[in-house]
Coordinates of C-alpha atoms in Angstrom, one line a residue:
X1 CA -56.6 -66.8 94.6
X2 CA -60.4 -66.3 94.6
X3 CA -62.2 -64.6 91.7
X4 CA -62.9 -61.5 93.7
X5 CA -59.2 -61.0 94.4
X6 CA -58.4 -61.5 90.7
X7 CA -61.0 -58.9 89.7
X8 CA -59.7 -56.6 92.3
X9 CA -56.1 -57.1 91.2
X10 CA -57.2 -56.5 87.6
X11 CA -59.0 -53.3 88.5
X12 CA -56.1 -52.0 90.5
X13 CA -53.6 -52.9 87.8
X14 CA -55.5 -51.0 85.1
X15 CA -53.9 -47.7 84.0
X16 CA -56.2 -44.8 83.6
X17 CA -53.7 -43.4 81.2
X18 CA -54.7 -46.1 78.7
X19 CA -56.8 -44.7 75.8
X20 CA -59.2 -47.7 75.8
X21 CA -59.9 -47.2 79.6
X22 CA -60.5 -43.5 79.1
X23 CA -62.9 -44.1 76.2
X24 CA -64.8 -46.8 78.2
X25 CA -65.1 -44.4 81.2
X26 CA -66.3 -41.6 79.0
X27 CA -69.0 -44.0 77.4
X28 CA -70.2 -45.0 80.9
X29 CA -70.2 -41.4 82.0
X30 CA -72.6 -40.6 79.1
X31 CA -74.8 -43.6 79.7
X32 CA -75.3 -43.2 83.5
X33 CA -77.1 -40.1 84.6
X34 CA -77.3 -41.3 88.2
X35 CA -74.8 -43.6 89.7
X36 CA -77.1 -45.7 91.8
X37 CA -77.0 -49.3 92.9
X38 CA -79.8 -50.2 90.6
X39 CA -78.3 -48.7 87.6
X40 CA -75.0 -50.4 88.4
X41 CA -76.8 -53.8 88.7
X42 CA -78.5 -53.3 85.3
X43 CA -75.3 -52.3 83.6
X44 CA -74.6 -55.8 82.1
X45 CA -78.2 -56.4 81.1
X46 CA -78.4 -53.0 79.4
X47 CA -75.1 -53.5 77.6
X48 CA -76.2 -56.9 76.2
X49 CA -79.5 -55.5 75.1
X50 CA -77.7 -52.8 73.2
X51 CA -75.5 -55.4 71.5
X52 CA -78.5 -57.5 70.5
X53 CA -80.3 -54.5 69.0
X54 CA -77.2 -53.5 67.1
X55 CA -76.8 -57.0 65.6
X56 CA -80.4 -57.1 64.6
X57 CA -79.9 -53.8 62.7
X58 CA -76.8 -55.1 61.0
X59 CA -78.5 -58.4 59.9
X60 CA -81.4 -56.4 58.4
X61 CA -79.0 -54.2 56.4
X62 CA -77.0 -57.3 55.1
X63 CA -80.3 -58.9 54.0
X64 CA -80.9 -56.0 51.8
X65 CA -77.4 -56.2 50.4
X66 CA -77.9 -59.9 49.7
X67 CA -81.1 -59.1 47.8
X68 CA -79.2 -56.5 45.7
X69 CA -76.4 -59.0 45.0
X70 CA -78.9 -61.6 43.7
X71 CA -80.3 -59.0 41.4
X72 CA -76.8 -58.0 40.2
X73 CA -75.9 -61.7 39.6
X74 CA -79.0 -62.1 37.4
X75 CA -78.1 -59.0 35.4
X76 CA -74.5 -60.2 34.9
X77 CA -75.7 -63.6 33.7
X78 CA -78.0 -61.9 31.1
X79 CA -75.1 -59.7 30.0
X80 CA -72.8 -62.7 29.7
X81 CA -75.3 -64.4 27.6
X82 CA -75.6 -61.4 25.3
X83 CA -71.8 -61.1 25.0
X84 CA -71.6 -64.7 24.1
X85 CA -74.1 -64.2 21.3
X86 CA -72.2 -61.2 20.1
X87 CA -68.9 -63.1 20.0
X88 CA -70.5 -65.7 17.9
X89 CA -71.9 -63.1 15.5
X90 CA -68.5 -61.3 15.3
X91 CA -66.6 -64.4 14.7
X92 CA -68.9 -65.2 11.8
X93 CA -68.6 -61.6 10.4
X94 CA -64.8 -61.7 10.8
X95 CA -64.6 -64.9 8.8
X96 CA -66.7 -63.3 6.1
X97 CA -64.7 -59.9 6.0
X98 CA -61.0 -61.1 6.1
X99 CA -60.6 -61.2 2.3
X100 CA -62.3 -57.8 1.9
X101 CA -60.0 -56.2 4.5
X102 CA -56.9 -57.8 3.0
X103 CA -57.9 -56.4 -0.4
X104 CA -58.6 -52.9 1.2
X105 CA -55.2 -52.9 2.9
X106 CA -53.6 -53.8 -0.4
X107 CA -55.4 -51.0 -2.2
X108 CA -54.5 -48.4 0.6
X109 CA -50.8 -49.4 0.4
X110 CA -51.0 -49.0 -3.4
X111 CA -52.7 -45.6 -2.9
X112 CA -50.0 -44.4 -0.6
X113 CA -47.3 -45.5 -3.0
X114 CA -49.1 -43.7 -5.9
X115 CA -49.4 -40.5 -3.8
X116 CA -45.7 -40.7 -2.8
X117 CA -44.7 -41.2 -6.4
X118 CA -47.0 -38.3 -7.4
X119 CA -45.4 -36.1 -4.8
X120 CA -42.0 -37.1 -5.9
X121 CA -42.9 -36.5 -9.6
X122 CA -44.3 -33.1 -8.7
X123 CA -41.2 -32.2 -6.7
X124 CA -38.9 -33.5 -9.4
X125 CA -40.8 -31.5 -12.1
X126 CA -40.9 -28.4 -10.0
X127 CA -37.1 -28.6 -9.3
X128 CA -35.7 -30.0 -12.6
X129 CA -38.2 -28.8 -15.2
X130 CA -38.0 -25.2 -16.5
X131 CA -41.2 -23.8 -17.9
X132 CA -41.5 -22.7 -21.5
X133 CA -42.1 -19.1 -20.4
X134 CA -38.9 -19.1 -18.3
X135 CA -36.9 -20.6 -21.3
X136 CA -38.1 -17.8 -23.5
X137 CA -37.2 -15.2 -20.8
X138 CA -33.7 -16.8 -20.6
X139 CA -32.8 -17.2 -24.2
X140 CA -34.9 -14.8 -26.3
X141 CA -33.2 -11.6 -27.4
X142 CA -36.6 -9.9 -27.4
X143 CA -36.9 -10.3 -23.7
X144 CA -35.1 -7.8 -21.5
X145 CA -32.2 -8.4 -19.1
X146 CA -34.0 -7.8 -15.8
X147 CA -34.4 -9.4 -12.4
X148 CA -36.6 -12.2 -13.8
X149 CA -33.8 -13.1 -16.3
X150 CA -31.2 -13.4 -13.5
X151 CA -33.7 -15.4 -11.3
X152 CA -34.3 -17.9 -14.1
X153 CA -30.6 -18.1 -14.8
X154 CA -29.8 -18.8 -11.2
X155 CA -32.5 -21.5 -11.1
X156 CA -31.1 -23.2 -14.3
X157 CA -27.6 -23.1 -12.8
X158 CA -28.9 -24.8 -9.6
X159 CA -30.6 -27.5 -11.7
X160 CA -27.4 -28.0 -13.7
X161 CA -25.5 -28.5 -10.5
X162 CA -28.1 -30.8 -8.9
X163 CA -27.9 -33.1 -11.9
X164 CA -24.7 -34.3 -10.4
X165 CA -26.9 -35.9 -7.7
X166 CA -29.0 -37.7 -10.3
X167 CA -25.9 -39.1 -12.0
X168 CA -24.9 -40.7 -8.7
X169 CA -28.3 -42.6 -8.5
X170 CA -30.2 -45.0 -10.7
X171 CA -31.6 -42.1 -12.7
X172 CA -28.4 -41.5 -14.7
X173 CA -30.2 -41.2 -18.0
X174 CA -32.6 -38.5 -16.7
X175 CA -29.6 -36.7 -15.1
X176 CA -27.7 -36.7 -18.4
X177 CA -30.7 -35.5 -20.5
X178 CA -31.6 -32.7 -18.0
X179 CA -27.9 -31.7 -17.7
X180 CA -27.5 -31.5 -21.5
X181 CA -30.7 -29.4 -21.7
X182 CA -29.7 -27.1 -18.9
X183 CA -26.2 -26.7 -20.5
X184 CA -27.9 -25.6 -23.7
X185 CA -30.1 -23.1 -21.9
X186 CA -27.1 -21.7 -20.0
X187 CA -25.0 -21.3 -23.1
X188 CA -27.9 -19.4 -24.8
X189 CA -28.4 -17.3 -21.7
X190 CA -24.7 -16.3 -21.4
X191 CA -24.6 -15.5 -25.2
X192 CA -27.6 -13.3 -24.7
X193 CA -26.0 -11.6 -21.7
X194 CA -22.7 -11.1 -23.6
X195 CA -24.5 -9.4 -26.5
X196 CA -26.5 -7.2 -24.1
X197 CA -23.3 -6.1 -22.3
X198 CA -21.7 -5.2 -25.6
X199 CA -24.6 -3.0 -26.6
X200 CA -24.5 -1.3 -23.2
X201 CA -20.8 -0.7 -23.5
X202 CA -21.3 1.1 -26.7
X203 CA -23.4 3.7 -25.0
X204 CA -21.5 3.7 -21.6
X205 CA -20.2 7.1 -20.5
X206 CA -17.6 7.5 -17.7
X207 CA -18.5 11.1 -17.3
X208 CA -21.2 9.9 -14.9
X209 CA -19.6 7.7 -12.3
X210 CA -23.0 6.3 -11.3
X211 CA -22.8 3.4 -13.6
X212 CA -25.9 1.4 -14.2
X213 CA -26.2 -1.3 -11.5
X214 CA -27.6 -3.7 -14.1
X215 CA -24.3 -3.6 -16.0
X216 CA -22.3 -4.4 -12.9
X217 CA -24.7 -7.3 -12.1
X218 CA -24.5 -8.6 -15.6
X219 CA -20.6 -8.4 -15.5
X220 CA -20.7 -10.2 -12.2
X221 CA -22.7 -13.0 -13.7
X222 CA -20.7 -13.1 -17.0
X223 CA -17.5 -13.5 -15.0
X224 CA -18.4 -17.1 -14.5
X225 CA -17.5 -17.5 -18.2
X226 CA -13.9 -16.2 -18.4
X227 CA -13.7 -16.5 -22.2
X228 CA -16.9 -14.5 -22.8
X229 CA -15.9 -12.1 -20.0
X230 CA -12.4 -11.5 -21.6
X231 CA -14.0 -11.0 -25.0
X232 CA -16.3 -8.5 -23.4
X233 CA -13.4 -6.7 -21.9
X234 CA -11.6 -6.6 -25.2
X235 CA -14.6 -5.1 -26.9
X236 CA -14.9 -2.6 -24.0
X237 CA -11.2 -1.7 -24.3
X238 CA -11.4 -1.1 -28.0
X239 CA -14.4 1.3 -27.4
X240 CA -12.5 3.1 -24.6
X241 CA -9.4 3.5 -26.7
X242 CA -11.3 5.3 -29.4
X243 CA -13.1 7.5 -26.8
X244 CA -9.8 8.4 -24.9
X245 CA -7.9 9.1 -28.1
X246 CA -10.7 11.5 -29.2
X247 CA -10.6 13.1 -25.8
X248 CA -6.9 13.6 -26.2
X249 CA -7.2 15.3 -29.5
X250 CA -10.0 17.4 -28.1
X251 CA -7.7 18.4 -25.2
X252 CA -5.0 19.3 -27.7
X253 CA -7.1 21.4 -30.1
X254 CA -10.3 21.9 -28.2
X255 CA -13.7 20.2 -28.7
X256 CA -16.2 21.5 -31.2
X257 CA -18.6 22.5 -28.3
X258 CA -15.8 24.4 -26.5
X259 CA -14.7 26.1 -29.8
X260 CA -18.4 27.1 -30.5
X261 CA -18.9 28.5 -27.0
X262 CA -15.5 30.2 -26.9
X263 CA -14.4 28.3 -23.8
X264 CA -11.7 26.2 -25.5
X265 CA -8.3 26.2 -23.8
X266 CA -6.4 23.8 -26.1
X267 CA -3.0 22.4 -24.9
X268 CA -1.5 23.3 -28.3
X269 CA -2.1 26.9 -27.6
X270 CA 1.0 26.7 -25.4
X271 CA 3.1 24.8 -27.8
X272 CA 5.6 27.7 -27.9
X273 CA 6.4 27.0 -24.2
X274 CA 7.8 23.5 -24.6
X275 CA 8.0 22.7 -20.8
X276 CA 4.4 23.7 -20.2
X277 CA 3.2 22.0 -23.4
X278 CA 4.7 18.7 -22.3
X279 CA 3.6 19.2 -18.7
X280 CA 0.0 19.8 -19.8
X281 CA 0.0 16.7 -22.0
X282 CA 1.4 14.5 -19.1
X283 CA -1.0 16.1 -16.7
X284 CA -3.9 15.3 -19.0
X285 CA -2.6 11.7 -19.3
X286 CA -2.4 11.4 -15.5
X287 CA -5.9 12.8 -15.1
X288 CA -7.3 10.5 -17.7
X289 CA -5.5 7.5 -16.0
X290 CA -6.9 8.3 -12.6
X291 CA -10.4 8.9 -14.0
X292 CA -10.3 5.7 -15.9
X293 CA -9.1 3.7 -12.9
X294 CA -11.7 5.1 -10.6
X295 CA -14.5 4.4 -13.2
X296 CA -13.3 0.9 -13.7
X297 CA -13.1 0.3 -10.0
X298 CA -16.8 1.4 -9.8
X299 CA -17.6 -0.9 -12.7
X300 CA -15.6 -4.0 -11.8
X301 CA -14.3 -3.9 -8.2
X302 CA -16.1 -1.6 -5.8
X303 CA -18.6 -2.7 -3.2
X304 CA -20.4 -6.0 -3.6
X305 CA -19.1 -6.3 -7.2
X306 CA -15.8 -7.6 -5.8
X307 CA -17.5 -11.0 -6.2
X308 CA -16.4 -10.7 -9.9
X309 CA -13.0 -11.8 -8.8
X310 CA -14.4 -14.8 -7.0
X311 CA -16.6 -15.8 -9.9
X312 CA -13.7 -15.5 -12.3
X313 CA -11.5 -17.6 -10.1
X314 CA -14.3 -20.2 -10.0
X315 CA -14.7 -20.0 -13.8
X316 CA -10.9 -20.3 -14.4
X317 CA -10.7 -23.2 -12.0
X318 CA -13.2 -25.1 -14.1
X319 CA -11.2 -24.6 -17.3
X320 CA -8.2 -26.9 -17.9
X321 CA -6.0 -23.9 -19.0
X322 CA -7.3 -21.6 -16.2
X323 CA -5.0 -20.1 -13.6
X324 CA -5.3 -17.6 -10.7
X325 CA -6.9 -14.3 -11.0
X326 CA -5.7 -11.0 -9.4
X327 CA -8.5 -8.4 -9.5
X328 CA -6.3 -5.4 -8.9
X329 CA -3.7 -6.4 -11.4
X330 CA -6.3 -7.2 -14.0
X331 CA -7.9 -3.8 -13.4
X332 CA -4.5 -2.1 -13.9
X333 CA -3.9 -4.1 -17.1
X334 CA -7.3 -3.0 -18.4
X335 CA -6.4 0.7 -17.7
X336 CA -3.1 0.3 -19.6
X337 CA -4.9 -1.3 -22.5
X338 CA -7.4 1.5 -22.6
X339 CA -4.5 4.0 -22.7
X340 CA -2.6 2.3 -25.5
X341 CA -4.2 4.4 -28.3
X342 CA -3.2 7.7 -26.7
X343 CA 0.3 6.5 -25.7
X344 CA 1.8 6.5 -29.2
X345 CA 0.7 10.0 -30.3
X346 CA 1.6 11.4 -26.9
X347 CA 5.1 9.9 -27.1
X348 CA 5.7 11.1 -30.6
X349 CA 4.7 14.6 -29.8
X350 CA 6.9 14.8 -26.7
X351 CA 9.9 13.3 -28.5
X352 CA 9.4 15.7 -31.4
X353 CA 9.4 18.7 -29.0
X354 CA 12.6 17.4 -27.3
X355 CA 14.4 16.8 -30.6
X356 CA 13.5 20.3 -31.9
X357 CA 15.4 22.2 -29.2
X358 CA 19.2 22.5 -28.8
X359 CA 18.9 23.9 -25.3
X360 CA 20.5 21.4 -22.9
X361 CA 18.9 22.9 -19.9
X362 CA 15.4 22.6 -21.4
X363 CA 16.0 19.0 -22.3
X364 CA 17.1 18.2 -18.8
X365 CA 14.1 20.0 -17.2
X366 CA 11.9 18.0 -19.5
X367 CA 13.7 14.9 -18.4
X368 CA 13.0 15.7 -14.8
X369 CA 9.4 16.5 -15.6
X370 CA 9.0 13.1 -17.2
X371 CA 10.8 11.5 -14.3
X372 CA 8.3 13.1 -11.9
X373 CA 5.4 11.6 -13.8
X374 CA 7.2 8.3 -14.2
X375 CA 7.4 7.9 -10.4
X376 CA 3.8 9.1 -10.1
X377 CA 2.6 6.5 -12.6
X378 CA 4.7 3.8 -10.9
X379 CA 2.7 4.4 -7.7
X380 CA -0.5 4.4 -9.7
X381 CA 0.0 1.5 -12.1
X382 CA 3.1 -0.4 -10.9
X383 CA 6.7 -0.5 -12.1
X384 CA 5.9 -3.1 -14.8
X385 CA 3.3 -1.0 -16.5
X386 CA 3.5 -0.2 -20.2
X387 CA 2.8 3.4 -19.5
X388 CA 5.8 3.5 -17.1
X389 CA 7.9 1.9 -19.8
X390 CA 6.9 4.6 -22.2
X391 CA 7.8 7.2 -19.6
X392 CA 11.2 5.6 -19.1
X393 CA 11.8 5.6 -22.8
X394 CA 10.9 9.3 -23.1
X395 CA 13.0 10.1 -20.1
X396 CA 16.0 8.3 -21.6
X397 CA 15.4 10.1 -24.9
X398 CA 15.4 13.5 -23.1
X399 CA 18.6 12.6 -21.2
X400 CA 20.3 11.6 -24.5
X401 CA 19.2 14.8 -26.1
X402 CA 20.5 16.7 -23.1
X403 CA 23.8 15.0 -23.2
X404 CA 24.0 15.5 -27.0
X405 CA 23.2 19.3 -26.7
X406 CA 25.7 19.6 -23.8
X407 CA 28.5 17.9 -25.6
X408 CA 27.8 20.1 -28.7
X409 CA 28.2 23.2 -26.6
X410 CA 31.4 21.8 -24.9
X411 CA 32.9 21.2 -28.4
X412 CA 32.0 24.7 -29.4
X413 CA 33.7 26.1 -26.3
X414 CA 36.7 23.9 -26.7
X415 CA 37.0 24.8 -30.4
X416 CA 37.2 28.5 -29.6
X417 CA 38.7 28.6 -26.2
X418 CA 39.5 32.2 -25.1
X419 CA 42.3 33.5 -23.0
X420 CA 42.0 33.9 -19.3
X421 CA 40.6 37.3 -18.3
X422 CA 43.0 39.9 -17.1
X423 CA 41.3 40.1 -13.7
X424 CA 41.6 36.3 -13.4
X425 CA 37.9 35.9 -12.8
X426 CA 36.1 32.8 -14.0
X427 CA 35.7 33.0 -17.8
X428 CA 32.4 33.7 -19.3
X429 CA 31.9 30.1 -20.5
X430 CA 32.3 28.8 -17.0
X431 CA 29.9 31.4 -15.6
X432 CA 27.3 30.5 -18.2
X433 CA 27.8 26.8 -17.5
X434 CA 27.3 27.4 -13.8
X435 CA 24.1 29.3 -14.4
X436 CA 22.8 26.4 -16.5
X437 CA 24.1 23.9 -13.9
X438 CA 22.2 25.8 -11.2
X439 CA 19.0 25.6 -13.3
X440 CA 19.6 21.9 -13.7
X441 CA 20.1 21.3 -10.0
X442 CA 17.0 23.3 -9.2
X443 CA 15.0 21.1 -11.6
X444 CA 16.6 17.9 -10.2
X445 CA 16.1 19.0 -6.6
X446 CA 12.3 19.1 -7.2
X447 CA 12.3 15.6 -8.5
X448 CA 10.8 12.7 -6.5
X449 CA 14.0 10.6 -6.5
X450 CA 14.9 9.2 -3.1
X451 CA 17.5 11.4 -1.2
X452 CA 19.8 8.5 -0.9
X453 CA 20.0 8.1 -4.6
X454 CA 20.0 11.7 -5.7
X455 CA 23.8 12.2 -5.3
X456 CA 24.7 9.0 -7.1
X457 CA 22.2 9.7 -10.0
X458 CA 23.5 13.3 -10.4
X459 CA 27.2 12.4 -10.8
X460 CA 26.9 11.8 -14.5
X461 CA 25.2 15.2 -14.9
X462 CA 28.0 16.9 -13.2
X463 CA 30.5 15.0 -15.3
X464 CA 28.9 16.4 -18.5
X465 CA 27.8 19.8 -17.3
X466 CA 30.8 20.9 -15.1
X467 CA 33.9 18.8 -15.6
X468 CA 34.5 19.8 -19.3
X469 CA 34.4 23.5 -18.4
X470 CA 36.7 23.1 -15.4
X471 CA 39.1 21.2 -17.7
X472 CA 38.9 24.2 -20.1
X473 CA 39.8 26.5 -17.2
X474 CA 42.8 24.3 -16.4
X475 CA 43.8 24.5 -20.0
X476 CA 43.7 28.3 -19.9
X477 CA 45.7 28.3 -16.6
X478 CA 48.6 26.6 -18.3
X479 CA 49.4 29.8 -20.2
X480 CA 49.6 31.9 -17.0
X481 CA 52.4 32.5 -14.5
X482 CA 52.3 30.1 -11.6
X483 CA 50.8 32.6 -9.1
X484 CA 48.2 33.9 -11.7
X485 CA 47.5 30.3 -12.7
X486 CA 46.7 29.3 -9.1
X487 CA 44.7 32.4 -8.4
X488 CA 42.7 31.9 -11.6
X489 CA 41.9 28.2 -10.8
X490 CA 41.0 29.1 -7.2
X491 CA 38.5 31.7 -8.5
X492 CA 37.0 29.1 -10.9
X493 CA 36.8 26.5 -8.1
X494 CA 35.3 28.9 -5.6
X495 CA 32.7 30.0 -8.1
X496 CA 31.8 26.3 -8.8
X497 CA 31.7 25.4 -5.2
X498 CA 29.4 28.3 -4.2
X499 CA 27.0 27.1 -6.9
X500 CA 27.2 23.4 -5.8
X501 CA 27.0 24.1 -2.0
X502 CA 23.4 25.3 -2.4
X503 CA 22.2 21.7 -2.9
X504 CA 22.4 18.7 -0.6
X505 CA 23.1 16.1 -3.4
X506 CA 26.5 17.6 -4.3
X507 CA 28.4 16.9 -1.1
X508 CA 31.0 14.6 -2.5
X509 CA 31.7 16.9 -5.5
X510 CA 32.0 19.9 -3.1
X511 CA 34.5 17.9 -1.0
X512 CA 36.5 17.0 -4.2
X513 CA 36.6 20.7 -5.2
X514 CA 37.6 21.7 -1.7
X515 CA 40.5 19.3 -1.9
X516 CA 41.6 20.8 -5.2
X517 CA 41.2 24.3 -3.6
X518 CA 43.5 23.2 -0.7
X519 CA 46.1 22.1 -3.2
X520 CA 46.1 25.4 -5.0
X521 CA 46.0 27.4 -1.7
X522 CA 49.0 25.4 -0.5
X523 CA 50.8 26.3 -3.7
X524 CA 50.0 30.0 -3.2
X525 CA 51.2 29.7 0.4
X526 CA 54.5 28.3 -0.9
X527 CA 54.8 31.2 -3.5
X528 CA 54.0 34.0 -0.9
X529 CA 56.3 32.3 1.6
X530 CA 59.1 32.2 -0.9
X531 CA 58.5 35.8 -1.8
X532 CA 58.8 37.0 1.8
X533 CA 61.8 34.7 2.4
X534 CA 63.6 35.9 -0.7
X535 CA 63.0 39.6 0.0
X536 CA 63.8 39.3 3.7
X537 CA 67.3 37.9 3.0
X538 CA 66.8 34.8 5.2
X539 CA 67.1 32.2 2.5
X540 CA 71.0 32.2 2.4
X541 CA 70.9 31.8 6.2
X542 CA 68.4 28.9 6.1
X543 CA 70.3 27.1 3.4
X544 CA 73.5 27.4 5.4
X545 CA 71.9 26.1 8.5
X546 CA 70.8 23.0 6.7
X547 CA 74.4 21.8 6.3
X548 CA 75.9 23.4 9.4
X549 CA 77.4 21.2 12.2
X550 CA 78.1 23.2 15.3
X551 CA 80.7 20.6 16.5
X552 CA 82.7 20.9 13.3
X553 CA 82.4 24.6 12.3
X554 CA 81.6 27.5 14.5
X555 CA 78.7 29.6 13.3
X556 CA 80.9 32.7 13.0
X557 CA 83.1 31.0 10.4
X558 CA 80.1 30.6 8.1
X559 CA 80.1 33.5 5.6
X560 CA 76.3 34.3 5.7
X561 CA 76.6 34.5 9.5
X562 CA 79.4 37.0 9.6
X563 CA 78.5 40.2 11.5
X564 CA 78.5 42.3 8.4
X565 CA 76.2 39.9 6.5
X566 CA 73.8 39.5 9.5
X567 CA 73.7 43.3 9.8
X568 CA 72.7 43.7 6.2
X569 CA 70.1 41.0 6.5
X570 CA 68.7 42.6 9.6
X571 CA 68.4 45.9 7.8
X572 CA 66.7 44.3 4.8
X573 CA 64.3 42.6 7.2
X574 CA 63.5 45.8 8.9
X575 CA 62.6 47.4 5.6
X576 CA 60.4 44.4 4.6
X577 CA 58.4 43.6 7.7
X578 CA 56.2 46.7 7.9
X579 CA 55.0 46.2 4.3
X580 CA 55.4 42.4 3.8
X581 CA 51.7 41.8 4.3
X582 CA 50.6 44.6 2.0
X583 CA 53.0 43.4 -0.7
X584 CA 51.6 39.8 -0.3
X585 CA 48.0 41.1 -0.5
X586 CA 48.9 43.1 -3.6
X587 CA 50.0 39.9 -5.3
X588 CA 46.7 38.2 -4.4
X589 CA 44.4 41.2 -5.1
X590 CA 42.8 39.3 -8.0
X591 CA 41.7 36.4 -5.8
X592 CA 38.0 36.7 -5.4
X593 CA 37.7 35.5 -1.8
X594 CA 39.1 37.8 1.0
X595 CA 38.9 34.9 3.4
X596 CA 41.1 32.7 1.2
X597 CA 43.6 35.6 0.8
X598 CA 43.8 36.0 4.6
X599 CA 44.3 32.2 5.0
X600 CA 47.1 32.2 2.4
X601 CA 48.9 35.2 4.0
X602 CA 48.5 33.9 7.5
X603 CA 49.9 30.5 6.6
X604 CA 52.8 32.0 4.7
X605 CA 53.5 34.4 7.6
X606 CA 53.4 31.5 10.1
X607 CA 56.0 29.6 8.0
X608 CA 58.2 32.7 7.8
X609 CA 58.0 33.1 11.6
X610 CA 59.1 29.5 12.0
X611 CA 62.0 30.2 9.6
X612 CA 63.0 33.3 11.5
X613 CA 62.8 31.4 14.8
X614 CA 65.2 28.7 13.6
X615 CA 67.7 31.4 12.4
X616 CA 67.3 33.4 15.7
X617 CA 67.9 30.2 17.8
X618 CA 71.0 29.5 15.8
X619 CA 72.4 33.0 16.3
X620 CA 71.6 33.6 19.9
X621 CA 71.8 30.0 21.1
X622 CA 74.7 28.3 23.0
X623 CA 76.6 27.7 19.8
X624 CA 75.7 31.0 18.3
X625 CA 77.6 34.3 18.1
X626 CA 79.0 36.5 20.8
X627 CA 77.1 39.8 21.3
X628 CA 74.5 38.4 18.8
X629 CA 71.9 41.1 19.6
X630 CA 74.2 43.8 18.3
X631 CA 74.0 42.4 14.8
X632 CA 70.6 40.6 15.2
X633 CA 68.3 42.9 17.2
X634 CA 65.0 41.6 16.1
X635 CA 63.2 38.9 18.1
X636 CA 60.5 36.4 17.1
X637 CA 57.9 38.3 19.1
X638 CA 58.6 41.4 17.2
X639 CA 58.4 39.7 13.9
X640 CA 55.0 38.2 14.9
X641 CA 53.8 41.6 15.9
X642 CA 54.9 43.2 12.7
X643 CA 53.3 40.4 10.6
X644 CA 50.1 40.7 12.5

């Protein structure tokens, strides 16, 4: 292929979408203003001329750069020479300063060690050394017990505890010496605190419940020394015993101020009223106990001061003989101890009042009054309290005096037992005993004994206050006729039952009396029934029917069932029936209960009707008499009607 064809092929194969072709065409378009043959012929020459001019410009610029590089090379050579000189000088200086630097490093290390030891010594002194001023504040009695004292005391305790850390290190000697010194300071501080609290307790008044906060704080701190704390409580208790005893005597006779102002209302002013006198003394004791307990709670337990218990527990745990600590129980024991001085005179006065009266009712009411306060104090101080034991002792003494007085009265009644009254009413000694029993039951009903125990606990009282008098009534009844005896005993039992039924704790005794009543009522029913049976003429007929055998002997052959005998019995019966009930009532007219009278008569009448029915059936039955209604006209329905 010739060159022209190759060029033509190359031109025709070129793609005008190629970016290089486009850029070339755009450059040519900018170069050629006129597309003439001449300009096309000069295209190569012009392009080569442009390339030559451009290369010349580039060479000129690079020659400038070469000159600059030569200058830079000379400068670098000069710098390198200077640096080499400096290295030589530095090497010589380093050789000369190495010993000096080593010595300086050694001195700086020693300086750091000295500063560290100095800081450690300062920290040790600040933490473990107490200033002379603080020691005076802590141990001198001339210095007050204030916030500064407690702050120094707390710091000394911290130092004492931290000495344990020193004992575990190499500084055991320092730890032992500091611990011994701090122990000495703590002992002196607690002794100072102990004496200060004692002085404060001498002037402490419970009239104002706003107790000094400083005392509570001091007690809270002193609790860490249980022995000193207990000694302080003992001292406090002795002071309170004297104050409470004097308050009791003031309440009995009136204080000097009240007497001077005329406002005194001494308890002994009512000594003539034994129940009120004893009640006022027990009420004063209860008020004093409540006031003492509330004041001690404010002082030892209330609010943040409950930490006293924790500090005491911690203190007891550190002692080999120490045990647990119960704050509430300890408070109650302290209240009891404070009341010891007043318990003895109170008990002797109450027992003296009880022993000076022979009224059994009064003794029992006093016993119930003491029982009420005993239960109240059990709730307040616990069942094991010494005050509760004293109450139990006084209650038992009152009960023994009650039983003694009651038995004396029973012996007097039994020694001079009267006859039963003509009207068969309860005798006077029973009526008096029931009045006293009602007073006893009213007193007992107001007691705080549990309802489930009331009936059981009252049984001995009934045995002493009622049974001997009922036994006396039974003794009187032995001298009476059977009917009068039963009427008399029923009247006595009804009167007793009406008294007992008013109270819920006599259910079993009422049931027992009701059973006895039923036995006596049954006996009276039998007597009235026999009376009607004897006066009606039916008894011979009933006795004959008991042994009669209709297969062996006809009824007409029995003598009591002869027409003549039956006619007489029928006439007697006619005369009796209209007035039978009136006659029976006249025999029971001294029975005090109309209801019981009606019950007796109705039961007796029912039994008589049954007897009449059995006789009638025998007479008018298959094996009876011929023409029976001629001699036995009455029927069972008529008898029932006549007897009501």
